[in-house]
Structures are given as C-alpha cells and as structure tokens.
XYZ file of C-alpha atoms in Angstrom:
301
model
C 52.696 86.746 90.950
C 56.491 86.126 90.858
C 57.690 83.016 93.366
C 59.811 85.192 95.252
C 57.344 87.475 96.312
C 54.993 85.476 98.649
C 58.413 83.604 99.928
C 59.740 87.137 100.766
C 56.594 88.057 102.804
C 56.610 84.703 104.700
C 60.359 84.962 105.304
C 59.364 88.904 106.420
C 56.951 87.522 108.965
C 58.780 84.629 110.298
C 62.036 86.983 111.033
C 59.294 89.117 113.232
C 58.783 86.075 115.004
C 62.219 85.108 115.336
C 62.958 88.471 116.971
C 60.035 88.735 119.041
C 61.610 85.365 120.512
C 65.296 86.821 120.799
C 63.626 89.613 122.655
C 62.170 87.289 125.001
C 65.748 85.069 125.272
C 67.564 88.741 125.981
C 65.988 88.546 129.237
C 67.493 85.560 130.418
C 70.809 85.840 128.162
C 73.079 87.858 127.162
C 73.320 90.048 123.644
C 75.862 87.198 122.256
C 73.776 84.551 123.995
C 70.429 85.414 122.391
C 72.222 86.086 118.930
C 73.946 82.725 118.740
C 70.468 80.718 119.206
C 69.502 82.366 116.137
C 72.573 80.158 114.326
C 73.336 77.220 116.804
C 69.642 75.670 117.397
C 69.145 76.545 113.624
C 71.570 74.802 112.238
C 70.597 71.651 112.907
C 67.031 72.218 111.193
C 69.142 73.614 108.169
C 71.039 70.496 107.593
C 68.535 68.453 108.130
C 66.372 70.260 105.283
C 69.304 69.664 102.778
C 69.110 65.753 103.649
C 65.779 65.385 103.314
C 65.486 67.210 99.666
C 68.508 64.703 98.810
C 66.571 62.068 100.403
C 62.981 62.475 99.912
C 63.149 64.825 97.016
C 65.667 63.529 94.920
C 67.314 66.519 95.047
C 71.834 66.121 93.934
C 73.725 67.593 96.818
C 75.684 70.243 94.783
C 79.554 70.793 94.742
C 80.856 73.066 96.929
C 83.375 75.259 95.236
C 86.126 78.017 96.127
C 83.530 80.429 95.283
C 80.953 79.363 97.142
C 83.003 79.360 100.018
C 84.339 82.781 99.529
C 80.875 84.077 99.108
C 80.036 82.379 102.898
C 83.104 83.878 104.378
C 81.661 87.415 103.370
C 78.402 86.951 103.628
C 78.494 85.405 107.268
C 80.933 87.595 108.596
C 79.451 90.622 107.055
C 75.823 89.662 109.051
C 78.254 89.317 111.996
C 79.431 91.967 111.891
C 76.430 94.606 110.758
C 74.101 92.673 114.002
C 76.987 93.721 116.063
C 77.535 97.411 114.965
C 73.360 97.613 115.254
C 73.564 96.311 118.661
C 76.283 98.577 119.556
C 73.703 101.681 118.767
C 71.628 100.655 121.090
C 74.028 101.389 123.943
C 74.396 104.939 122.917
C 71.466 107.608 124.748
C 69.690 108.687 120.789
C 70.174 105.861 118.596
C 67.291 106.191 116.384
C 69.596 108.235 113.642
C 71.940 105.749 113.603
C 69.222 103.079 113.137
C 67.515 104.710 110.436
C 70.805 104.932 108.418
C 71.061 100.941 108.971
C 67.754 100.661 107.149
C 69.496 102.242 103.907
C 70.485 98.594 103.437
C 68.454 98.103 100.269
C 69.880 100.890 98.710
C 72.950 99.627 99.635
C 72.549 96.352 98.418
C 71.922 97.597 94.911
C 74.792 99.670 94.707
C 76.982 96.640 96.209
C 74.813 94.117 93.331
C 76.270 96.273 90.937
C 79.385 96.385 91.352
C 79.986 92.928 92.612
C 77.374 90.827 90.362
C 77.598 93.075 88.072
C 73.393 93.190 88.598
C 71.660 96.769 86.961
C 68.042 97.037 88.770
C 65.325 99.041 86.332
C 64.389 102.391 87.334
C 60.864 101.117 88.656
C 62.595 98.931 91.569
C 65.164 101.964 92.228
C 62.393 104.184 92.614
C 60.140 101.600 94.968
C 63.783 100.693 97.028
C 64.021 104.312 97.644
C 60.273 104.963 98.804
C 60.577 101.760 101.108
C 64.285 103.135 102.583
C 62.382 107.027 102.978
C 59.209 105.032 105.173
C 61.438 102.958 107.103
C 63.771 106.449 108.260
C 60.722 108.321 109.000
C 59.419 105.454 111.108
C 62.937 104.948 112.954
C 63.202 108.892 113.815
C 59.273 109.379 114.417
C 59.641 109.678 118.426
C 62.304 111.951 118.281
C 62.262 115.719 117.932
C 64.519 115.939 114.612
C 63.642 117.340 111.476
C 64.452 115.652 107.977
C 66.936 118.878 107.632
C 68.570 117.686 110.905
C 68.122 114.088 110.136
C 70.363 114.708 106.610
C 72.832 117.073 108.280
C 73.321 114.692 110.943
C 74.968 112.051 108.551
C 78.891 112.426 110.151
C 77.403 112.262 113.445
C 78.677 108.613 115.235
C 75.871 107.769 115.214
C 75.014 107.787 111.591
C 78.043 106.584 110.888
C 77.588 103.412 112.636
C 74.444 103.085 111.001
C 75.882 103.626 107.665
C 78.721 101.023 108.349
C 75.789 98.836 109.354
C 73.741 99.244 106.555
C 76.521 98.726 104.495
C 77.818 95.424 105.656
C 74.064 94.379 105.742
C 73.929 95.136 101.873
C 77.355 93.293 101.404
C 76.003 90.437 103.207
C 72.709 89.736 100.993
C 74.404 90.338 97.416
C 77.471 87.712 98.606
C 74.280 85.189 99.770
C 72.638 85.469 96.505
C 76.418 85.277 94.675
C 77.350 81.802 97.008
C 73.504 80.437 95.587
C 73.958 81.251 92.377
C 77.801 79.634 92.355
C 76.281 76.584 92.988
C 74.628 76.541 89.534
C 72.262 73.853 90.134
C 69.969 71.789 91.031
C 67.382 74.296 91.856
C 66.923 77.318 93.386
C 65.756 75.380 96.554
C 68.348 73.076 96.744
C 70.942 75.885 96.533
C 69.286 77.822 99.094
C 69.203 74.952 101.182
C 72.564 74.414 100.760
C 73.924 78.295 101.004
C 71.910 78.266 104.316
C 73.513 75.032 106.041
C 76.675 75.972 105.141
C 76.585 79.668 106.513
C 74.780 78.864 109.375
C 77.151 76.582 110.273
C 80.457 78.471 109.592
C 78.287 81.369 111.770
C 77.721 79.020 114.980
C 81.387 78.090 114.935
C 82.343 81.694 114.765
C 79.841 82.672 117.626
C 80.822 79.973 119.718
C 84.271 80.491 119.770
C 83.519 83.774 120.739
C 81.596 82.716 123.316
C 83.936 80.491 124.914
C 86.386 83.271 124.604
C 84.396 86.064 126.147
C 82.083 84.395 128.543
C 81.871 80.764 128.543
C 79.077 80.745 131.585
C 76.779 81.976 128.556
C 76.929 78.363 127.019
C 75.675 76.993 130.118
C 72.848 80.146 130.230
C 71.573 79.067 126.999
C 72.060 75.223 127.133
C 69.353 76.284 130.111
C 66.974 77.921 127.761
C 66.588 74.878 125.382
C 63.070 75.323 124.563
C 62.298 78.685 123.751
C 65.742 78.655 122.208
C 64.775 75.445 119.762
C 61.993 77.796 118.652
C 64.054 80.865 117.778
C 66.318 78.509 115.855
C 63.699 76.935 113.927
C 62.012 79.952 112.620
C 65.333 82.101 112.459
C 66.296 79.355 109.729
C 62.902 79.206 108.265
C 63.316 82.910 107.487
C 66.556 82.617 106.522
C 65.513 79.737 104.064
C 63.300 82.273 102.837
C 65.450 84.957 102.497
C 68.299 82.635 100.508
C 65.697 81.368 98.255
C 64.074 84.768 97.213
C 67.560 86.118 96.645
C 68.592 82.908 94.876
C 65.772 83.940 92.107
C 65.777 88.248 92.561
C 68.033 90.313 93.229
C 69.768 91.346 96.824
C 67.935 94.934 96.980
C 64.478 94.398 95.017
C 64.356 91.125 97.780
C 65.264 93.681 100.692
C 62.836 96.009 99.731
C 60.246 93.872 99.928
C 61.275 92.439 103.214
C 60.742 96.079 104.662
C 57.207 94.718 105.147
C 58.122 93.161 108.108
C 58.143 97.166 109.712
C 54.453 96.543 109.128
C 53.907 93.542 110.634
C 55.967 94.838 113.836
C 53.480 97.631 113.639
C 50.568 95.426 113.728
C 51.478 93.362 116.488
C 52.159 96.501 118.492
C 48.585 98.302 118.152
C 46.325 95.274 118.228
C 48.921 92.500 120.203
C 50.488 94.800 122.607
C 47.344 98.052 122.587
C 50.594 100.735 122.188
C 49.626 104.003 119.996
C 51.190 105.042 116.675
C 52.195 108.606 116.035
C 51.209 110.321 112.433
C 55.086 110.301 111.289
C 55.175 106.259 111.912
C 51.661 106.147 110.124
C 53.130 107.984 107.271
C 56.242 105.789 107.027
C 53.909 102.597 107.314
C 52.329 104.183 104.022
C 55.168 105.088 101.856
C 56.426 101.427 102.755
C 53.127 100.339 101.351
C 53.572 102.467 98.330
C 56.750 101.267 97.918
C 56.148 97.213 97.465
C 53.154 97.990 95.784
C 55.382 99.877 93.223
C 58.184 97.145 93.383
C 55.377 94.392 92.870
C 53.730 96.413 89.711
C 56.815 97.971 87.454
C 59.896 96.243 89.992
C-alpha cells in the first residue's frame, strides 16, 4: 500500500473530529470564532512540529522562496474563502444543492492540477474521483425531495452557484498546497509538509484575527474563554491538516481528495451507532458508490 493512503484516511478521520469539536465551539462562539480555533490554537502545535524534526530529527529547515509564498497566499486565502461561501449556504432555507456542488471539489482539483501543475491523472483515478463526487451528491440531496433531473437542471440556481464557487476555490486551494510543498524541493516530504503547514496556518490566523478585531473584537475574549476545548480543535485540526499536506506533498490534489471523501463515512458511522439517528436508502447508496470509488482509486488510481 502507497504511504499516502493510510495518512489520507487518518487525516480523513481526524478532520471528523476536528469538526465534531467546531460544532461543539459553535455553541458558545460565533461562525468566525469557531473557524479561527481551527488556525490560531493550531498553529502553535504546527511550529512546534517543524522544530522538533529540525531538532530531534535532524531534519534542514528548508528555504522559503517567492514561490512558496505565492502558493500560501492562494492556497490560504482560497480555504478562506471556500469555508466562508460554504458557511454562507447554510443561511439560505434548501442548501443541500448548493452543498452537494461544493463536494465537486475533487473533480475540481484535477481540472485546476492540470492546468496549474501541469499534473494529467490516469483514467482509473478520473473514473474513481467521479464515482466518489456522484456518492457524496446523492448523500448531500438524500433528505430532500429532488430528482437527479432537478438536481442537474438546478445548476444556475444561487444556490449551486455558491456551491460551485465553493468547490472551486476548495480545488484551487489543495493543488496550490501541494505546489508550495513541492517548491520547497527538499528535505522530505515530511519536512515540507511540516513546513507548508506552519507557514499557512500562520499567515491564516493573522488573516482571521484581523478580521476578528475588525468585525467583532468581543469574539477574542469569547474564545480566549473556551481555551480547552479550543486547544483540542487546534491540535487535531493541524494533525489533519499535517495529513492532508503530506499526502498531497507525495499524490496528487484530486486522487488525495478523493480519498478523503471517506470521511462522509466515518460521519455516517458516528451518526447510526454514536448518535442512534437512521439512514435513508439514497444516503446508503451514496455511502456505497463512495466505497466503490476508493476501492477503485486504491486498485487502478
């Protein structure tokens, strides 16, 4: 089995618990509030994972570079940006089309590899990114009364739209993290991870605070409140995101986002034997063809 396979799945499962922990923190905070905890309390574990694989690993801190830093700028404004358009959806009365267009992000991501790594995914993994995108639409639309017809003739619809624009920035966001690792050329692919991470995370807490302070500045003192449970979003938001950078720093964007669509399955398990709730036949059969899907990207991907 290739490395970034089982670091995809762990990174999968420790973003379900960093939002399970975010939805707890949205009780007490705001939408900004419990976003920034995902980037303020992790940065500090991010850093302090680059010092310790110079330290303790031996690791050379790699040179930072205009390209690099170009690749940060889009990448963490793009995830910015894409968490704030899918957050605006859910303010709107039927939202679910407009969140199953955001999950079109691995198709997007391919299109976006292409043309801006210049990256050509085999047929195999363009098949298996499309079953995985199909499962995780028919999941998002499965408790509405909307037919695949309606859900394709709905696509100018605001809603979709905003999904799309989601989606899209989502893509642009993973292909410019893998193209800041990969700028780094060196030491490893942990190293540059490591280094992609503290660096984004960083550039993304100064961006959210500011905002913060701008917008609402009683939110700081909300969340300085909410310490604990906010240390523990932080430290598994950048474990996943550790994850995610690494992965992407040895596959590409969209065959690493198509995997990470098993994370729909571990939400699902956590709902019918955590939380009891009842799955419907169309969320069963998008559960499958998610299945089907990384089974296909694992054998011909």
């Amino acid at each position: 089995m290739e490395l970034w396979i089982p670091i995809t799945i762990a990174a999968a499962f420790l973003q379900n618990l960093r939002s399970v922990g975010q939805k707890h923190l949205k009780g007490v905070l705001g939408t900004t509030g419990a976003t920034f905890v995902r980037f303020g309390f992790g940065m500090p574990f991010a850093i302090l994972l680059v010092a310790c694989l110079h330290r303790f690993a031996g690791f050379p801190i790699p040179a930072l570079n205009g390209t690099f830093l170009t690749w940060i700028v889009i990448g963490g404004l793009g995830q910015i940006a894409a968490q704030f358009l899918l957050i605006y959806l859910f303010s709107f009365r039927n939202f679910a089309v407009g969140t199953a267009y955001s999950r079109t992000e691995p198709a997007q991501a391919a299109i976006f590899g292409l043309v801006l790594l210049g990256e050509v995914a085999r047929p195999g993994a363009l098949l298996a990114i499309a079953v995985t995108v199909v499962g995780v639409m028919l999941i998002s639309v499965a408790r509405v009364t909307m037919s695949w017809r309606n859900l394709f003739a709905s696509l100018v619809s605001r809603n979709a739209l905003i999904g799309l624009a989601s989606g899209t920035l989502f893509g642009v966001a993973a292909v410019a993290y893998r193209g800041a690792s990969l700028s780094l050329g060196g030491p490893n692919y942990l190293m540059q991870a490591a280094m992609t991470l503290a660096v984004t995370i960083s550039f993304q807490t100064l961006i959210m605070l500011a905002y913060m302070l701008w917008k609402d500045s009683s939110e700081v003192v909300r969340i300085a409140k909410a310490w604990k449970p906010s240390l523990f979003v932080g430290f598994v938001g950048a474990s996943a995101s550790l994850g995610w950078f690494s992965a992407m720093t040895l596959q590409q964007a969209a065959i690493v986002k198509a995997l990470a669509q098993i994370e729909m399955i571990f939400t699902f398990a956590s709902s019918v034997f955590i939380f009891k709730e009842h799955i419907n036949r169309t969320e069963v059969a998008g559960c499958a063809l998610i299945v089907a899907g990384i089974l296909l990207l694992v054998i011909v991907g």
